[in-house]
mmCIF file of C-alpha atoms in Angstrom:
data_model
loop_
_atom_site.group_PDB
_atom_site.id
_atom_site.type_symbol
_atom_site.label_atom_id
_atom_site.label_comp_id
_atom_site.label_asym_id
_atom_site.label_seq_id
_atom_site.Cartn_x
_atom_site.Cartn_y
_atom_site.Cartn_z
ATOM 1 C CA MET A 27 72.034 171.201 60.435
ATOM 2 C CA GLU A 28 69.168 168.876 61.014
ATOM 3 C CA LYS A 29 65.817 170.705 61.314
ATOM 4 C CA VAL A 30 63.668 169.726 64.278
ATOM 5 C CA ASN A 31 60.002 170.640 64.343
ATOM 6 C CA VAL A 32 58.879 171.782 67.748
ATOM 7 C CA GLN A 33 55.335 171.772 69.046
ATOM 8 C CA LEU A 34 54.730 174.106 71.963
ATOM 9 C CA GLY A 35 53.961 172.266 75.238
ATOM 10 C CA ALA A 36 55.182 168.901 73.940
ATOM 11 C CA ALA A 37 58.460 167.067 73.919
ATOM 12 C CA HIS A 38 60.554 168.137 70.952
ATOM 13 C CA GLN A 39 60.562 165.643 68.119
ATOM 14 C CA GLY A 40 63.348 164.689 65.714
ATOM 15 C CA SER A 41 64.497 161.890 63.448
ATOM 16 C CA GLU A 42 64.845 158.384 64.871
ATOM 17 C CA ALA A 43 68.615 158.592 64.522
ATOM 18 C CA THR A 44 68.730 161.898 66.484
ATOM 19 C CA LEU A 45 66.408 160.523 69.099
ATOM 20 C CA SER A 46 68.603 157.429 69.538
ATOM 21 C CA ARG A 47 71.751 159.535 69.885
ATOM 22 C CA ALA A 48 70.090 161.759 72.492
ATOM 23 C CA GLU A 49 68.839 158.726 74.433
ATOM 24 C CA ASP A 50 72.393 157.367 74.438
ATOM 25 C CA PHE A 51 73.704 160.579 75.978
ATOM 26 C CA LYS A 52 70.892 160.553 78.505
ATOM 27 C CA GLU A 53 71.758 157.062 79.574
ATOM 28 C CA LYS A 54 75.434 158.008 79.914
ATOM 29 C CA GLY A 55 74.257 160.917 82.049
ATOM 30 C CA ASN A 56 72.180 158.585 84.204
ATOM 31 C CA ASP A 57 75.166 156.273 84.631
ATOM 32 C CA ALA A 58 77.411 159.218 85.628
ATOM 33 C CA LEU A 59 74.822 160.441 88.092
ATOM 34 C CA LYS A 60 74.650 157.014 89.735
ATOM 35 C CA ALA A 61 78.428 156.961 89.959
ATOM 36 C CA PHE A 62 78.511 160.419 91.611
ATOM 37 C CA LYS A 63 80.233 161.964 88.582
ATOM 38 C CA PHE A 64 77.988 164.974 88.545
ATOM 39 C CA PRO A 65 79.910 167.276 86.215
ATOM 40 C CA LEU A 66 80.073 164.421 83.635
ATOM 41 C CA ALA A 67 76.322 163.893 84.083
ATOM 42 C CA VAL A 68 75.672 167.597 83.330
ATOM 43 C CA GLU A 69 77.854 167.356 80.220
ATOM 44 C CA MET A 70 75.995 164.240 78.906
ATOM 45 C CA TYR A 71 72.577 165.760 79.608
ATOM 46 C CA THR A 72 73.635 168.977 77.929
ATOM 47 C CA THR A 73 74.651 167.052 74.815
ATOM 48 C CA ALA A 74 71.299 165.260 74.793
ATOM 49 C CA ILE A 75 69.463 168.611 75.143
ATOM 50 C CA SER A 76 71.419 170.020 72.182
ATOM 51 C CA LEU A 77 70.049 167.163 70.089
ATOM 52 C CA ILE A 78 66.449 167.005 71.368
ATOM 53 C CA PRO A 79 65.504 169.434 74.142
ATOM 54 C CA THR A 80 62.927 167.378 76.059
ATOM 55 C CA ALA A 81 61.393 167.825 79.521
ATOM 56 C CA ILE A 82 63.125 164.646 80.755
ATOM 57 C CA TYR A 83 66.594 165.778 79.745
ATOM 58 C CA TYR A 84 66.204 169.240 81.372
ATOM 59 C CA SER A 85 64.817 167.633 84.536
ATOM 60 C CA ASN A 86 67.646 165.132 84.679
ATOM 61 C CA ARG A 87 70.168 167.911 84.319
ATOM 62 C CA ALA A 88 68.433 169.757 87.122
ATOM 63 C CA ALA A 89 68.951 166.703 89.312
ATOM 64 C CA ALA A 90 72.700 166.748 88.538
ATOM 65 C CA HIS A 91 72.868 170.446 89.340
ATOM 66 C CA ILE A 92 71.104 169.851 92.684
ATOM 67 C CA LYS A 93 73.742 167.266 93.569
ATOM 68 C CA MET A 94 76.445 169.829 92.821
ATOM 69 C CA GLU A 95 74.527 172.455 94.883
ATOM 70 C CA SER A 96 74.141 174.630 91.783
ATOM 71 C CA TYR A 97 70.547 175.458 92.797
ATOM 72 C CA GLY A 98 70.133 178.455 90.445
ATOM 73 C CA LEU A 99 70.974 176.356 87.390
ATOM 74 C CA ALA A 100 68.677 173.589 88.692
ATOM 75 C CA LEU A 101 65.828 176.080 88.963
ATOM 76 C CA GLU A 102 66.306 177.185 85.351
ATOM 77 C CA ASP A 103 66.382 173.625 84.072
ATOM 78 C CA ALA A 104 63.406 172.452 86.057
ATOM 79 C CA SER A 105 61.370 175.468 84.922
ATOM 80 C CA GLU A 106 62.301 174.806 81.341
ATOM 81 C CA SER A 107 61.228 171.182 81.747
ATOM 82 C CA ILE A 108 57.799 172.303 83.090
ATOM 83 C CA LYS A 109 57.483 174.763 80.200
ATOM 84 C CA ILE A 110 58.040 171.950 77.703
ATOM 85 C CA ASP A 111 55.725 169.451 79.514
ATOM 86 C CA PRO A 112 53.550 170.851 82.313
ATOM 87 C CA SER A 113 52.520 167.315 83.235
ATOM 88 C CA TYR A 114 56.002 166.030 83.981
ATOM 89 C CA ILE A 115 55.888 165.485 87.748
ATOM 90 C CA LYS A 116 59.657 165.069 88.390
ATOM 91 C CA ALA A 117 60.320 168.591 87.143
ATOM 92 C CA TYR A 118 58.104 170.059 89.840
ATOM 93 C CA TYR A 119 59.786 167.916 92.452
ATOM 94 C CA ARG A 120 63.239 168.982 91.335
ATOM 95 C CA ARG A 121 62.315 172.638 91.184
ATOM 96 C CA ALA A 122 60.991 172.379 94.735
ATOM 97 C CA SER A 123 64.189 170.563 95.764
ATOM 98 C CA ALA A 124 66.255 173.489 94.363
ATOM 99 C CA ASN A 125 64.085 176.177 95.997
ATOM 100 C CA LEU A 126 64.128 174.559 99.425
ATOM 101 C CA PRO A 127 67.864 174.985 100.224
ATOM 102 C CA LEU A 128 67.710 178.530 98.788
ATOM 103 C CA GLY A 129 65.125 179.431 101.403
ATOM 104 C CA HIS A 130 62.389 180.041 98.812
ATOM 105 C CA LEU A 131 59.977 178.128 101.010
ATOM 106 C CA LYS A 132 56.693 179.308 99.515
ATOM 107 C CA ASP A 133 57.871 178.464 95.965
ATOM 108 C CA ALA A 134 59.025 175.063 97.153
ATOM 109 C CA LEU A 135 55.803 174.404 98.993
ATOM 110 C CA ARG A 136 53.712 175.278 95.869
ATOM 111 C CA ASP A 137 55.628 172.734 93.768
ATOM 112 C CA TYR A 138 55.535 170.007 96.496
ATOM 113 C CA ARG A 139 51.774 170.489 96.703
ATOM 114 C CA THR A 140 51.568 170.082 92.928
ATOM 115 C CA VAL A 141 53.507 166.865 93.185
ATOM 116 C CA VAL A 142 51.206 165.578 95.940
ATOM 117 C CA LYS A 143 48.168 166.474 93.936
ATOM 118 C CA MET A 144 49.509 164.691 90.882
ATOM 119 C CA LYS A 145 50.719 161.671 92.871
ATOM 120 C CA PRO A 146 48.862 161.409 96.192
ATOM 121 C CA THR A 147 50.751 158.185 97.092
ATOM 122 C CA SER A 148 54.152 159.882 97.195
ATOM 123 C CA ALA A 149 55.238 159.661 100.856
ATOM 124 C CA GLU A 150 58.469 161.575 100.140
ATOM 125 C CA ALA A 151 56.657 164.509 98.560
ATOM 126 C CA LYS A 152 54.197 164.590 101.450
ATOM 127 C CA SER A 153 57.087 164.674 103.919
ATOM 128 C CA LYS A 154 58.815 167.489 102.081
ATOM 129 C CA MET A 155 55.533 169.409 101.842
ATOM 130 C CA LYS A 156 55.049 169.095 105.623
ATOM 131 C CA LEU A 157 58.660 170.206 106.179
ATOM 132 C CA CYS A 158 58.096 173.342 104.100
ATOM 133 C CA GLU A 159 54.868 174.158 105.982
ATOM 134 C CA GLN A 160 56.767 173.723 109.310
ATOM 135 C CA LEU A 161 59.648 175.972 108.164
ATOM 136 C CA ILE A 162 57.263 178.665 106.953
ATOM 137 C CA ARG A 163 55.476 178.642 110.320
ATOM 138 C CA GLN A 164 58.810 178.839 112.190
ATOM 139 C CA ALA A 165 59.939 181.780 109.969
ATOM 140 C CA ALA A 166 56.661 183.614 110.594
ATOM 141 C CA PHE A 167 56.996 183.047 114.349
ATOM 142 C CA ALA A 168 60.614 184.248 114.397
ATOM 143 C CA GLU A 169 59.661 187.339 112.489
ATOM 144 C CA ALA A 170 56.782 188.102 114.833
ATOM 145 C CA ILE A 171 58.995 188.032 117.913
ATOM 146 C CA GLN A 172 61.967 189.743 116.262
ATOM 147 C CA SER A 173 62.688 193.146 117.769
ATOM 148 C CA GLU A 174 63.968 195.957 115.667
ATOM 149 C CA ARG A 175 66.585 196.518 118.351
ATOM 150 C CA HIS A 176 67.659 192.935 118.419
ATOM 151 C CA ARG A 177 71.215 192.613 119.752
ATOM 152 C CA PRO A 178 73.825 190.453 117.972
ATOM 153 C CA LEU A 179 74.121 187.046 119.572
ATOM 154 C CA SER A 180 77.764 187.800 120.600
ATOM 155 C CA GLU A 181 76.530 190.629 122.881
ATOM 156 C CA THR A 182 74.243 188.210 124.817
ATOM 157 C CA ILE A 183 76.906 185.638 125.633
ATOM 158 C CA ASP A 184 78.762 185.875 128.985
ATOM 159 C CA VAL A 185 81.525 183.266 128.861
ATOM 160 C CA SER A 186 82.913 184.375 132.180
ATOM 161 C CA ALA A 187 79.790 183.044 133.875
ATOM 162 C CA MET A 188 80.174 179.629 132.207
ATOM 163 C CA VAL A 189 81.629 176.802 134.311
ATOM 164 C CA VAL A 190 83.773 174.022 132.924
ATOM 165 C CA ASP A 191 82.373 170.905 134.597
ATOM 166 C CA SER A 192 84.714 168.521 136.327
ATOM 167 C CA SER A 193 83.833 165.647 133.940
ATOM 168 C CA TYR A 194 85.590 167.496 131.080
ATOM 169 C CA ASP A 195 88.895 165.764 130.322
ATOM 170 C CA GLY A 196 90.093 167.817 127.383
ATOM 171 C CA PRO A 197 92.584 170.687 127.072
ATOM 172 C CA HIS A 198 91.859 173.901 128.926
ATOM 173 C CA LEU A 199 92.141 177.238 127.094
ATOM 174 C CA PRO A 200 94.869 179.215 128.890
ATOM 175 C CA GLU A 201 94.449 182.822 129.931
ATOM 176 C CA THR A 202 97.588 183.791 127.985
ATOM 177 C CA PRO A 203 97.824 183.278 124.201
ATOM 178 C CA PRO A 204 97.730 179.541 123.435
ATOM 179 C CA SER A 205 101.048 177.792 122.944
ATOM 180 C CA THR A 206 101.840 175.200 120.266
ATOM 181 C CA GLU A 207 101.548 172.593 122.984
ATOM 182 C CA PHE A 208 97.929 173.573 123.543
ATOM 183 C CA ILE A 209 97.208 173.318 119.777
ATOM 184 C CA THR A 210 98.777 169.853 119.729
ATOM 185 C CA ASP A 211 96.672 168.800 122.669
ATOM 186 C CA VAL A 212 93.509 170.024 120.950
ATOM 187 C CA LEU A 213 94.374 168.122 117.722
ATOM 188 C CA ASP A 214 95.023 164.943 119.707
ATOM 189 C CA HIS A 215 91.684 165.413 121.521
ATOM 190 C CA PHE A 216 89.827 165.766 118.244
ATOM 191 C CA LYS A 217 91.566 162.726 116.730
ATOM 192 C CA ARG A 218 90.148 160.699 119.601
ATOM 193 C CA GLY A 219 86.686 161.864 118.558
ATOM 194 C CA LYS A 220 86.208 164.260 121.453
ATOM 195 C CA LEU A 221 85.191 167.927 121.609
ATOM 196 C CA LEU A 222 86.618 171.113 122.985
ATOM 197 C CA HIS A 223 84.458 172.396 125.833
ATOM 198 C CA ARG A 224 81.599 174.649 124.692
ATOM 199 C CA LYS A 225 82.889 177.577 126.814
ATOM 200 C CA TYR A 226 86.252 177.562 124.983
ATOM 201 C CA VAL A 227 84.615 177.260 121.603
ATOM 202 C CA LEU A 228 82.571 180.407 122.355
ATOM 203 C CA GLN A 229 85.673 182.229 123.662
ATOM 204 C CA ILE A 230 87.599 181.445 120.440
ATOM 205 C CA LEU A 231 84.665 182.575 118.252
ATOM 206 C CA LEU A 232 84.322 185.848 120.132
ATOM 207 C CA SER A 233 88.051 186.465 119.765
ATOM 208 C CA MET A 234 87.818 185.678 116.021
ATOM 209 C CA LYS A 235 84.981 188.217 115.648
ATOM 210 C CA SER A 236 87.062 190.924 117.308
ATOM 211 C CA MET A 237 89.999 190.205 115.049
ATOM 212 C CA LEU A 238 87.820 190.071 111.861
ATOM 213 C CA GLN A 239 86.000 193.292 112.793
ATOM 214 C CA ALA A 240 89.415 195.043 112.809
ATOM 215 C CA LEU A 241 90.111 194.025 109.224
ATOM 216 C CA PRO A 242 88.926 195.985 106.144
ATOM 217 C CA SER A 243 86.619 194.560 103.500
ATOM 218 C CA LEU A 244 89.596 194.342 101.185
ATOM 219 C CA LEU A 245 92.722 192.846 102.835
ATOM 220 C CA ARG A 246 95.952 194.003 101.124
ATOM 221 C CA ILE A 247 98.758 191.490 101.661
ATOM 222 C CA PRO A 248 102.386 192.378 100.917
ATOM 223 C CA LEU A 249 104.742 189.379 101.086
ATOM 224 C CA GLY A 250 107.803 191.472 102.079
ATOM 225 C CA SER A 251 111.385 190.925 101.025
ATOM 226 C CA ASP A 252 111.828 187.401 102.514
ATOM 227 C CA ALA A 253 112.161 185.041 99.521
ATOM 228 C CA GLN A 254 110.475 182.329 101.506
ATOM 229 C CA ALA A 255 107.409 184.433 102.484
ATOM 230 C CA HIS A 256 104.218 182.922 101.256
ATOM 231 C CA ILE A 257 100.483 182.828 101.719
ATOM 232 C CA THR A 258 98.218 179.793 101.596
ATOM 233 C CA VAL A 259 94.816 179.930 99.940
ATOM 234 C CA CYS A 260 92.039 177.447 100.617
ATOM 235 C CA GLY A 261 88.609 177.679 99.103
ATOM 236 C CA ASP A 262 86.105 175.995 101.441
ATOM 237 C CA THR A 263 85.214 175.726 105.152
ATOM 238 C CA HIS A 264 82.812 173.150 106.481
ATOM 239 C CA GLY A 265 82.176 170.993 109.523
ATOM 240 C CA GLU A 266 79.645 169.494 111.839
ATOM 241 C CA VAL A 267 79.270 172.450 114.238
ATOM 242 C CA LYS A 268 75.535 172.095 114.824
ATOM 243 C CA HIS A 269 75.879 168.338 115.165
ATOM 244 C CA LYS A 270 78.566 168.595 117.778
ATOM 245 C CA TYR A 271 77.290 171.534 119.755
ATOM 246 C CA ASP A 272 74.031 173.472 119.409
ATOM 247 C CA ASP A 273 72.235 176.293 117.587
ATOM 248 C CA VAL A 274 73.917 178.980 119.762
ATOM 249 C CA VAL A 275 77.402 177.908 118.633
ATOM 250 C CA MET A 276 76.243 177.537 115.066
ATOM 251 C CA ASN A 277 74.631 180.969 114.995
ATOM 252 C CA LEU A 278 77.726 182.540 116.537
ATOM 253 C CA PHE A 279 79.771 180.920 113.780
ATOM 254 C CA SER A 280 77.500 182.609 111.258
ATOM 255 C CA GLU A 281 77.850 185.977 112.965
ATOM 256 C CA VAL A 282 81.639 185.633 112.961
ATOM 257 C CA PHE A 283 81.767 184.572 109.288
ATOM 258 C CA ASN A 284 79.791 187.656 108.314
ATOM 259 C CA TRP A 285 82.882 189.638 109.200
ATOM 260 C CA LEU A 286 85.233 187.730 106.923
ATOM 261 C CA PRO A 287 86.958 190.085 104.444
ATOM 262 C CA LEU A 288 85.401 189.869 100.975
ATOM 263 C CA ALA A 289 88.730 189.696 99.161
ATOM 264 C CA ALA A 290 92.476 189.745 99.530
ATOM 265 C CA CYS A 291 94.933 191.359 97.163
ATOM 266 C CA ILE A 292 98.453 189.868 97.212
ATOM 267 C CA GLU A 293 101.212 192.224 96.117
ATOM 268 C CA SER A 294 98.653 194.265 94.176
ATOM 269 C CA LYS A 295 98.674 191.553 91.515
ATOM 270 C CA VAL A 296 96.677 188.487 92.696
ATOM 271 C CA LEU A 297 93.026 188.923 93.711
ATOM 272 C CA VAL A 298 91.591 186.226 95.988
ATOM 273 C CA VAL A 299 87.787 186.519 96.405
ATOM 274 C CA HIS A 300 85.678 184.794 99.054
ATOM 275 C CA GLY A 301 82.334 184.823 97.264
ATOM 276 C CA GLY A 302 83.099 184.836 93.541
ATOM 277 C CA LEU A 303 83.357 187.154 90.593
ATOM 278 C CA PHE A 304 81.333 190.329 90.056
ATOM 279 C CA HIS A 305 78.104 190.540 88.003
ATOM 280 C CA GLN A 306 79.327 193.725 86.261
ATOM 281 C CA ASP A 307 82.555 195.005 84.720
ATOM 282 C CA ASN A 308 84.807 197.779 85.942
ATOM 283 C CA VAL A 309 84.662 196.887 89.635
ATOM 284 C CA THR A 310 87.649 198.387 91.365
ATOM 285 C CA LEU A 311 89.416 197.566 94.639
ATOM 286 C CA ALA A 312 88.069 200.857 95.969
ATOM 287 C CA ASP A 313 84.554 199.583 95.291
ATOM 288 C CA ILE A 314 85.217 196.475 97.326
ATOM 289 C CA GLU A 315 86.580 198.538 100.200
ATOM 290 C CA LYS A 316 83.327 200.525 100.410
ATOM 291 C CA ILE A 317 81.067 197.439 100.868
ATOM 292 C CA ASP A 318 79.473 196.847 104.269
ATOM 293 C CA ARG A 319 80.210 193.171 104.619
ATOM 294 C CA ASN A 320 78.521 192.510 108.044
ATOM 295 C CA ARG A 321 75.624 190.510 106.508
ATOM 296 C CA GLU A 322 74.742 187.174 104.949
ATOM 297 C CA PRO A 323 75.766 186.950 101.295
ATOM 298 C CA PRO A 324 72.833 188.180 99.127
ATOM 299 C CA GLU A 325 71.524 186.302 96.113
ATOM 300 C CA SER A 326 71.752 189.500 94.037
ATOM 301 C CA GLY A 327 72.872 193.091 94.350
ATOM 302 C CA THR A 328 76.260 194.551 95.124
ATOM 303 C CA LEU A 329 77.840 191.140 95.790
ATOM 304 C CA LEU A 330 77.546 188.159 93.446
ATOM 305 C CA VAL A 331 77.984 184.858 95.259
ATOM 306 C CA ARG A 332 79.148 182.099 92.849
ATOM 307 C CA SER A 333 78.273 178.650 94.019
ATOM 308 C CA HIS A 334 81.353 176.747 95.166
ATOM 309 C CA GLU A 335 82.421 174.177 92.545
ATOM 310 C CA VAL A 336 83.737 170.757 93.244
ATOM 311 C CA LYS A 337 86.846 170.066 91.140
ATOM 312 C CA ASP A 338 87.943 166.461 90.602
ATOM 313 C CA GLU A 339 91.601 167.382 91.151
ATOM 314 C CA GLY A 340 90.892 169.941 93.857
ATOM 315 C CA TYR A 341 91.655 172.912 91.623
ATOM 316 C CA LEU A 342 91.211 174.088 88.045
ATOM 317 C CA VAL A 343 93.157 176.758 86.098
ATOM 318 C CA GLU A 344 91.190 178.527 83.373
ATOM 319 C CA HIS A 345 90.968 181.582 81.119
ATOM 320 C CA ASP A 346 94.619 181.663 80.000
ATOM 321 C CA GLU A 347 95.787 180.869 83.563
ATOM 322 C CA LYS A 348 94.162 184.060 84.834
ATOM 323 C CA CYS A 349 91.412 182.353 86.883
ATOM 324 C CA ILE A 350 91.883 179.557 89.386
ATOM 325 C CA THR A 351 89.154 177.691 91.243
ATOM 326 C CA VAL A 352 90.398 175.951 94.442
ATOM 327 C CA PHE A 353 88.272 173.554 96.461
ATOM 328 C CA SER A 354 89.743 172.304 99.723
ATOM 329 C CA ALA A 355 87.106 169.707 100.788
ATOM 330 C CA PRO A 356 88.141 166.239 99.565
ATOM 331 C CA ASN A 357 85.426 163.657 98.893
ATOM 332 C CA TYR A 358 82.834 166.406 99.301
ATOM 333 C CA CYS A 359 79.731 165.203 101.191
ATOM 334 C CA ASP A 360 81.405 161.851 101.604
ATOM 335 C CA GLN A 361 80.367 160.853 98.072
ATOM 336 C CA MET A 362 82.057 163.060 95.406
ATOM 337 C CA GLY A 363 85.412 161.253 95.341
ATOM 338 C CA ASN A 364 87.242 164.487 94.521
ATOM 339 C CA LYS A 365 90.618 165.582 95.753
ATOM 340 C CA GLY A 366 91.129 168.672 97.879
ATOM 341 C CA ALA A 367 93.776 171.313 97.204
ATOM 342 C CA TYR A 368 95.308 174.542 98.386
ATOM 343 C CA ILE A 369 97.613 177.119 96.772
ATOM 344 C CA ARG A 370 100.762 178.746 98.031
ATOM 345 C CA PHE A 371 101.945 182.059 96.554
ATOM 346 C CA TYR A 372 105.627 183.050 96.997
ATOM 347 C CA ARG A 373 107.429 186.228 95.957
ATOM 348 C CA ASP A 374 107.279 185.312 92.275
ATOM 349 C CA LEU A 375 103.444 184.989 92.591
ATOM 350 C CA LYS A 376 103.447 181.722 90.748
ATOM 351 C CA PRO A 377 100.842 179.387 92.345
ATOM 352 C CA ARG A 378 102.128 176.124 93.838
ATOM 353 C CA PHE A 379 99.369 173.592 94.196
ATOM 354 C CA THR A 380 99.162 170.925 96.891
ATOM 355 C CA GLN A 381 96.564 168.195 96.490
ATOM 356 C CA PHE A 382 95.304 165.818 99.182
ATOM 357 C CA THR A 383 92.722 163.048 99.542
ATOM 358 C CA ALA A 384 90.114 162.453 102.197
ATOM 359 C CA VAL A 385 90.778 160.530 105.427
ATOM 360 C CA VAL A 386 88.376 158.813 107.726
ATOM 361 C CA CYS A 387 86.434 161.384 109.718
ATOM 362 C CA HIS A 388 86.649 160.833 113.460
ATOM 363 C CA TYR A 389 84.368 163.704 114.356
ATOM 364 C CA PHE A 390 80.951 162.260 113.770
ATOM 365 C CA LEU A 391 79.121 160.944 116.798
#
């Protein structure tokens, strides 16, 4: 193995041949990043790091992790980049860019201020710094007015007092359970780029909350004796709720989703988890059933939330076919180019995969 002399605080040095190979992999990583092939970019930067672990390579890999929304990994890489070269400005910017979506506002603000100090002409860094300052003020204000006896949003909404204005030309939610005809009308309404009335959206969400509250944290699903019985598993939910409606609807969505079961167990043999795998061994189904799930997923503690992973083919089977990752959002963020997929389990419990590609979205205004 080639020996590389490392000087603390400086970029690691190696032979010219090793440096050249590392640079080649870095350039391949850059090309992959520009082409939105983020997993490939991570792979190329990782190879470059294995040859010569420099601040630039770690920072570039952090950028790829940010694109994949793997913010924890991005934090580690950006911090390592700063450790190698404390003067490398991009590493501070990328660490801040990873902290911001995680809600680590003070940490993000500190790094954005460092970037502005190092490069006062950076308009983008100044804009992000001001955004952090604004969010911190908003959080402090919200905390100041927050009552310890604050009621859930769902208890403050009175849908019976809401009026559907006469200008609304979409389907009306019936008093009785909706028919398939109503569902067809709603889909047709959406395809024409229109929205369901806000009152009906809130009614549906409140009904969803009632149903989810009745479910246990661990949902046990028997498929019965019917040979055709099956369950479909999808791995991602996303939309433009806040864009279409308002903060009230978005916050009610969040409240409802807090009641989603944490896991489902099919025929006592297949475990389907909503958040990811556990950070410790020997976790039992009984342990899952004891968890109070009415909360936002924590970053650490009883639950481990694994960042959702985009898969080029929509799914990936690993670990001797004992672990499956499924991702149902095709062309994620309108730029990844990935397929979406879902799984169906029948009585034999063998997964059947269905892949699909993205279609033009009619829902943006």
